XYZ file of N, CA and C in Angstrom:
540
model
N 13.485 19.264 -10.584
C 12.502 18.283 -10.688
C 11.282 18.638 -9.750
N 10.128 18.413 -10.051
C 8.901 18.639 -9.454
C 8.723 17.668 -8.302
N 7.811 17.982 -7.367
C 7.545 17.070 -6.171
C 7.253 15.653 -6.638
N 6.265 15.498 -7.431
C 5.704 14.185 -7.825
C 7.092 13.342 -8.559
N 7.791 14.096 -9.354
C 8.828 13.355 -9.883
C 9.979 12.992 -8.810
N 10.134 13.822 -7.816
C 11.094 13.371 -6.716
C 10.413 12.241 -6.012
N 9.310 12.128 -5.730
C 8.539 11.033 -4.998
C 8.552 9.792 -5.739
N 8.520 9.860 -7.070
C 8.498 8.730 -8.163
C 9.773 8.175 -8.070
N 10.876 9.034 -8.134
C 12.320 8.574 -8.071
C 12.433 7.897 -6.757
N 12.042 8.299 -5.506
C 12.228 7.550 -4.431
C 11.638 6.219 -4.557
N 10.283 6.159 -4.923
C 9.636 4.932 -4.871
C 10.365 4.014 -6.045
N 11.031 4.345 -6.903
C 11.649 3.525 -7.772
C 13.140 3.203 -7.229
N 13.418 3.622 -6.232
C 14.784 3.422 -5.593
C 16.044 4.222 -6.312
N 15.553 5.190 -7.162
C 16.529 5.813 -7.907
C 17.130 7.137 -7.122
N 16.560 7.386 -6.057
C 16.860 8.749 -5.394
C 16.533 8.309 -3.935
N 17.432 8.758 -3.130
C 17.233 8.646 -1.707
C 17.151 10.103 -0.956
N 16.313 10.638 -0.415
C 16.309 11.903 0.082
C 17.503 11.877 1.168
N 18.202 13.043 1.177
C 19.403 13.222 2.070
C 18.670 13.071 3.519
N 19.642 12.778 4.422
C 19.117 12.765 5.858
C 18.732 14.134 6.165
N 17.781 14.194 6.887
C 17.002 15.476 7.254
C 16.188 16.118 6.476
N 16.169 15.717 5.272
C 15.248 16.229 4.251
C 13.837 15.348 4.118
N 12.836 16.277 4.007
C 11.515 15.504 4.067
C 10.440 16.078 3.272
N 10.911 17.101 2.377
C 10.065 17.799 1.437
C 8.756 17.075 1.065
N 7.681 17.032 1.847
C 6.459 16.619 1.548
C 6.465 15.248 1.890
N 7.290 14.700 2.651
C 7.365 13.260 3.017
C 6.078 12.498 3.357
N 5.328 13.312 4.250
C 4.134 12.844 4.775
C 2.845 12.772 3.658
N 3.187 13.395 2.528
C 2.404 13.445 1.348
C 2.615 12.157 0.397
N 3.705 11.405 0.721
C 4.026 10.249 -0.150
C 3.055 9.148 -0.139
N 2.961 8.765 -1.330
C 1.907 7.531 -1.630
C 2.828 6.595 -2.359
N 2.870 5.462 -1.712
C 3.726 4.310 -2.265
C 4.005 3.213 -1.402
N 5.207 2.438 -1.664
C 5.465 1.382 -0.653
C 6.249 1.788 0.419
N 6.158 0.829 1.469
C 6.900 1.241 2.980
C 8.245 1.350 2.813
N 9.012 0.595 1.880
C 10.351 0.657 1.968
C 11.026 1.901 1.469
N 10.688 2.497 0.170
C 11.199 3.883 0.018
C 10.731 4.968 1.162
N 9.582 4.892 1.561
C 9.246 5.728 2.726
C 10.212 5.627 3.892
N 10.451 4.383 4.468
C 11.217 4.241 5.636
C 12.589 4.667 5.396
N 13.187 4.177 4.165
C 14.507 4.726 3.856
C 14.554 6.284 3.825
N 13.737 6.930 3.158
C 13.786 8.574 3.251
C 13.605 9.117 4.491
N 12.647 8.503 5.182
C 12.329 9.003 6.466
C 13.339 8.816 7.709
N 14.029 7.758 7.553
C 15.088 7.445 8.582
C 16.423 7.585 8.194
N 16.771 7.680 6.951
C 18.159 7.819 6.541
C 18.901 6.628 6.320
N 18.247 5.506 6.782
C 18.799 4.266 6.586
C 18.886 3.891 5.271
N 20.106 3.658 4.599
C 20.276 3.286 3.432
C 20.217 1.764 3.054
N 19.153 1.119 3.123
C 18.955 -0.350 2.824
C 17.916 -0.450 1.542
N 18.212 -1.328 0.739
C 17.235 -1.329 -0.487
C 16.799 -2.902 -0.456
N 15.662 -3.103 -1.158
C 15.176 -4.662 -1.189
C 13.832 -4.639 -0.354
N 13.431 -5.738 -0.488
C 12.024 -6.090 0.237
C 12.157 -5.762 1.819
N 11.098 -5.429 2.486
C 11.144 -4.944 3.940
C 11.731 -6.262 4.732
N 11.210 -7.457 4.330
C 11.809 -8.583 5.223
C 13.252 -8.757 5.228
N 13.881 -8.151 4.118
C 15.483 -8.415 4.106
C 16.216 -7.256 4.812
N 15.452 -6.393 5.323
C 16.384 -5.385 6.029
C 17.025 -5.625 7.201
N 16.467 -6.586 8.110
C 17.036 -7.212 9.122
C 18.273 -7.634 8.922
N 18.652 -8.598 8.110
C 19.774 -9.181 7.701
C 20.764 -8.284 6.946
N 20.058 -7.636 6.070
C 21.024 -6.598 5.459
C 21.697 -5.600 6.533
N 21.022 -5.216 7.525
C 21.563 -4.340 8.509
C 22.684 -4.858 9.305
N 22.689 -6.118 9.437
C 23.850 -6.669 10.247
C 25.309 -6.225 9.763
N 26.033 -5.749 10.628
C 27.393 -5.219 10.545
C 27.392 -3.824 9.789
N 26.269 -3.296 9.537
C 26.131 -2.010 8.959
C 25.488 -0.986 9.819
N 24.493 -1.385 10.619
C 23.691 -0.442 11.503
C 23.706 -1.424 12.756
N 23.317 -0.627 13.823
C 23.026 -1.331 15.200
C 21.661 -1.914 15.190
N 21.568 -3.175 15.465
C 20.268 -3.761 15.526
C 20.011 -3.998 16.950
N 18.457 -3.874 17.405
C 18.302 -4.183 18.726
C 16.850 -4.460 18.864
N 16.364 -4.710 20.050
C 14.983 -5.052 20.416
C 14.206 -4.062 21.256
N 14.681 -2.771 21.314
C 14.130 -1.717 22.011
C 13.779 -0.410 20.851
N 12.753 -0.115 20.988
C 12.363 1.127 20.005
C 12.914 2.323 20.529
N 13.296 3.112 19.482
C 13.910 4.303 19.769
C 13.365 5.504 18.590
N 13.039 6.619 18.885
C 12.708 7.535 17.805
C 13.567 7.567 16.527
N 13.148 7.438 15.575
C 13.876 7.363 14.325
C 14.490 6.048 14.017
N 14.314 5.046 14.748
C 14.627 3.733 14.437
C 13.649 3.010 13.505
N 13.919 2.092 12.710
C 13.100 1.428 11.719
C 12.826 -0.247 12.386
N 11.388 -0.177 12.532
C 10.865 -1.565 12.941
C 10.788 -2.382 11.677
N 11.435 -3.757 11.762
C 11.386 -4.644 10.738
C 10.224 -5.630 11.023
N 8.998 -5.733 10.453
C 8.145 -6.898 10.536
C 8.507 -7.984 9.582
N 8.645 -9.183 10.333
C 9.048 -10.361 9.561
C 7.941 -10.820 8.371
N 8.595 -11.544 7.581
C 7.928 -11.909 6.382
C 6.919 -13.270 6.916
N 5.596 -13.052 6.512
C 4.534 -14.080 6.960
C 3.683 -14.297 5.730
N 2.780 -15.222 5.893
C 1.678 -15.315 4.835
C 0.821 -13.943 4.664
N 0.686 -13.287 5.682
C -0.127 -12.041 5.591
C 0.637 -10.876 4.999
N 1.976 -10.968 5.369
C 2.994 -10.026 5.040
C 4.057 -10.473 4.096
N 3.913 -11.035 2.894
C 4.837 -11.864 2.273
C 6.042 -10.908 1.763
N 6.077 -9.728 1.798
C 7.170 -8.763 1.639
C 7.826 -8.254 2.953
N 7.041 -8.595 4.101
C 7.425 -7.962 5.315
C 6.850 -6.491 5.272
N 7.292 -5.605 6.248
C 6.870 -4.380 6.397
C 7.938 -3.576 7.262
N 8.193 -2.286 6.793
C 9.070 -1.475 7.682
C 8.398 -0.329 7.993
N 8.603 0.366 9.146
C 8.038 1.704 9.534
C 9.073 2.434 10.520
N 8.934 3.458 10.735
C 9.696 4.437 11.536
C 9.149 4.914 12.739
N 9.893 4.579 14.003
C 9.379 4.968 15.267
C 9.350 6.540 15.401
N 8.000 6.947 15.605
C 7.892 8.536 15.670
C 7.901 8.930 17.054
N 7.539 8.228 17.798
C 7.266 8.549 19.333
C 7.309 7.288 20.357
N 8.058 7.446 21.355
C 7.982 6.360 22.509
C 6.861 6.855 23.431
N 5.871 6.188 23.783
C 4.874 6.643 24.700
C 5.269 5.938 26.100
N 5.365 4.796 26.034
C 5.774 3.961 27.321
C 6.396 2.605 26.977
N 6.756 1.909 27.824
C 7.581 0.727 27.695
C 6.974 -0.296 26.514
N 5.709 -0.202 26.513
C 5.120 -1.309 25.364
C 4.236 -0.638 24.431
N 4.222 0.743 24.291
C 3.502 1.459 23.548
C 4.233 2.564 22.742
N 4.327 2.388 21.494
C 5.010 3.466 20.691
C 4.138 4.088 19.628
N 4.478 5.120 18.896
C 3.833 5.482 17.668
C 4.917 5.390 16.448
N 4.314 4.951 15.285
C 5.093 4.932 14.286
C 4.585 5.588 13.149
N 5.381 6.033 11.996
C 4.942 6.636 10.928
C 5.303 5.860 9.672
N 4.415 5.544 8.935
C 4.862 4.564 7.838
C 3.942 4.719 6.504
N 4.104 4.105 5.662
C 3.461 4.096 4.424
C 2.747 2.605 3.984
N 1.689 2.532 3.352
C 1.092 1.432 2.720
C 0.684 0.424 3.830
N -0.244 0.849 4.785
C -0.655 0.070 5.683
C -2.305 0.102 5.645
N -2.795 1.214 6.153
C -4.390 1.166 6.086
C -4.778 1.626 4.583
N -6.149 1.262 4.422
C -6.552 1.943 3.155
C -7.252 3.158 3.582
N -6.925 3.975 2.550
C -7.560 5.327 2.676
C -8.059 5.699 1.475
N -9.363 6.136 1.554
C -10.225 6.222 0.306
C -10.268 5.019 -0.623
N -10.235 3.848 0.150
C -10.175 2.480 -0.845
C -8.715 2.201 -1.222
N -7.772 3.004 -0.983
C -6.503 2.813 -1.668
C -5.484 2.552 -0.466
N -4.381 1.629 -0.894
C -3.413 1.525 -0.010
C -2.093 2.568 -0.476
N -1.077 2.523 0.406
C 0.013 3.437 0.005
C 0.317 4.679 0.701
N -0.720 5.233 1.250
C -0.773 6.386 1.842
C 0.153 6.525 3.227
N 0.724 7.579 3.417
C 1.384 7.564 4.708
C 0.363 7.975 5.821
N 0.821 7.249 7.053
C 0.015 7.571 8.250
C 1.168 7.967 9.327
N 0.683 9.062 9.984
C 1.790 9.655 11.097
C 1.236 9.374 12.431
N 2.046 8.904 13.405
C 1.882 8.665 14.777
C 0.700 7.514 14.943
N 1.001 6.409 14.408
C 0.040 5.274 14.640
C 0.485 4.461 15.820
N -0.448 3.967 16.464
C -0.202 3.261 17.720
C 0.273 1.931 17.400
N 1.299 1.525 17.904
C 2.118 0.207 17.921
C 2.235 -0.404 19.369
N 1.577 -1.547 19.600
C 1.519 -2.092 20.899
C 2.330 -3.521 20.861
N 3.235 -3.560 21.789
C 3.861 -4.923 22.017
C 3.036 -5.798 22.798
N 2.772 -7.010 22.082
C 1.872 -7.788 22.772
C 2.699 -9.145 23.149
N 3.969 -9.158 22.941
C 4.682 -10.393 23.052
C 4.849 -10.811 24.589
N 4.608 -12.074 24.814
C 4.584 -12.666 26.060
C 5.773 -12.131 27.083
N 6.885 -12.201 26.449
C 8.170 -11.702 27.237
C 8.437 -10.254 27.324
N 7.502 -9.378 26.776
C 7.542 -7.974 26.648
C 8.946 -7.543 25.775
N 9.159 -8.384 24.831
C 10.464 -7.885 23.951
C 10.348 -7.458 22.596
N 9.081 -6.961 22.302
C 8.770 -6.365 21.055
C 8.913 -7.366 19.748
N 8.825 -8.711 20.114
C 8.789 -9.752 19.053
C 7.599 -9.851 18.414
N 6.382 -9.516 19.027
C 5.087 -9.676 18.548
C 4.334 -8.258 18.829
N 3.635 -7.712 17.798
C 3.042 -6.448 17.915
C 1.655 -6.492 17.255
N 0.779 -5.377 17.719
C -0.428 -5.166 17.111
C -0.330 -3.681 16.576
N -0.851 -3.430 15.433
C -0.739 -2.053 14.904
C -2.132 -1.346 14.705
N -2.283 -0.142 14.909
C -3.510 0.547 14.758
C -3.922 0.508 13.259
N -5.090 0.357 12.983
C -5.679 0.039 11.561
C -6.721 1.090 11.266
N -6.578 1.939 10.253
C -7.666 2.913 10.141
C -8.953 2.215 9.780
N -9.211 1.155 9.150
C -10.517 0.482 8.862
C -11.303 0.027 10.088
N -10.600 -0.122 11.278
C -11.266 -0.543 12.634
C -11.189 0.723 13.554
N -10.407 1.683 13.113
C -10.124 2.874 13.932
C -9.746 2.330 15.507
N -8.683 1.498 15.318
C -8.128 0.892 16.628
C -7.144 -0.056 16.220
N -6.606 -0.780 17.244
C -5.450 -1.780 17.019
C -6.266 -3.027 16.156
N -5.568 -3.416 15.067
C -6.128 -4.622 14.235
C -6.125 -5.831 15.254
N -6.850 -6.839 14.701
C -6.918 -8.100 15.341
C -5.540 -9.037 15.220
N -4.862 -8.776 14.148
C -3.764 -9.414 13.806
C -2.596 -9.329 14.593
N -1.775 -10.362 15.054
C -0.419 -10.107 15.908
C 0.612 -10.324 14.617
N 1.625 -9.410 14.722
C 2.662 -9.518 13.651
C 4.131 -9.694 14.427
N 4.596 -10.695 13.786
C 6.179 -11.108 14.309
C 7.030 -9.896 13.806
N 8.048 -9.617 14.806
C 8.951 -8.444 14.316
C 10.294 -8.950 14.588
N 11.003 -8.736 13.703
C 12.554 -8.997 13.867
C 13.298 -8.152 14.677
N 12.953 -6.847 14.756
C 13.636 -5.958 15.853
C 13.607 -4.427 15.184
N 14.423 -3.765 15.679
C 14.701 -2.215 15.294
C 16.189 -2.060 14.885
N 16.283 -1.237 13.777
C 17.530 -0.939 13.070
C 17.572 0.731 13.500
N 18.680 0.910 14.198
C 18.901 2.393 14.623
C 19.936 3.011 13.462
N 19.468 4.194 13.208
C 20.053 4.837 11.988
C 21.510 5.383 12.167
N 22.076 5.110 13.303
C 23.346 5.700 13.496
C 23.627 7.144 13.330
N 24.554 7.618 12.439
C 24.872 8.978 12.229
C 23.742 9.536 11.203
N 22.930 8.649 10.619
C 21.900 9.205 9.786
C 20.820 9.880 10.673
N 20.237 11.115 10.052
C 19.176 11.648 10.880
C 17.862 11.335 10.095
N 16.943 11.087 11.282
C 15.654 10.898 10.899
C 14.954 12.103 10.083
N 13.876 12.212 9.408
C 13.399 13.392 8.763
C 12.688 14.065 9.699
N 12.720 15.380 9.766
C 11.825 16.168 10.728
C 10.442 15.827 10.317
N 9.490 16.091 11.324
C 8.000 15.863 11.184
C 7.464 14.359 11.275
N 8.399 13.510 11.657
C 7.757 12.235 11.797
C 6.602 12.292 12.764
N 6.757 12.845 13.726
C 5.793 13.005 14.878
C 5.269 14.224 14.720
N 3.728 14.267 14.966
C 2.951 15.486 14.784
C 3.043 16.461 15.867
N 2.736 17.673 15.923
C 2.918 18.578 16.800
C 2.338 18.186 18.300
N 1.222 17.701 18.103
C 0.390 17.240 19.287
C -0.098 15.827 19.129
N 1.012 14.855 19.274
C 0.409 13.441 19.259
C -0.394 13.075 20.435
N -1.284 12.268 20.252
C -2.301 11.820 21.256
C -1.679 10.634 22.219
N -0.984 10.837 23.005
C -0.350 9.776 23.899
C -1.452 8.982 24.661
N -2.479 9.670 25.062
C -3.540 9.070 25.900
C -4.502 8.156 24.822
N -4.597 8.580 23.749
C -5.326 7.747 22.803
C -4.623 6.671 22.649
N -3.353 6.760 22.346
C -2.491 5.471 22.034
C -2.484 4.372 23.308
N -2.348 4.871 24.371
C -2.534 4.122 25.683
C -3.839 3.451 25.709
N -4.997 4.238 25.361
C -6.301 3.782 25.422
C -6.395 2.514 24.343
N -5.874 2.882 23.068
C -5.799 1.936 21.970
C -5.187 0.618 22.423
N -4.090 0.615 23.048
C -3.367 -0.602 23.604
C -3.969 -1.332 24.796
N -4.374 -0.514 25.744
C -4.844 -1.144 27.007
C -6.254 -1.419 27.378
N -7.229 -0.573 26.711
C -8.642 -0.756 26.661
C -9.070 -1.833 25.803
N -9.287 -2.989 26.197
C -9.711 -4.111 25.347
C -11.084 -4.506 25.451
């Protein structure tokens, strides 16, 4: 099966990449759910907002980001299907980087994968219940605050290699987060 055929099968939910496989994962264009499933190894299906409840009893759920964990954004009017993304790097207590699909517009289109995007915990209790996400359209943190359910840890599943770039810019992530 050619690469585009493989990615189409992933998007349709008909194929899950085995843990550790990423054949062109960062070239993926599509929805966030198939990307997060393939990138994290977490085998949950359905809309992003359902992942938190589906993970109960199957995967460890927590409120602290770890590399390879999936962050579950709550369902809101702005995100009616929720959103899921994979943590690619922990920069410091309130700043991490994530790799995800279908967030920023690239060349006028949604669906593209973005690597090492800044995610900033803006919750009053410093508990990752509210975040701001870097958005390509403004080349910085967007103005919206998104509620988060928490993080799903992949357990024995292994995150795909290449989630984080070879030289992620921790300093830029900190500037994005703290320079207002």
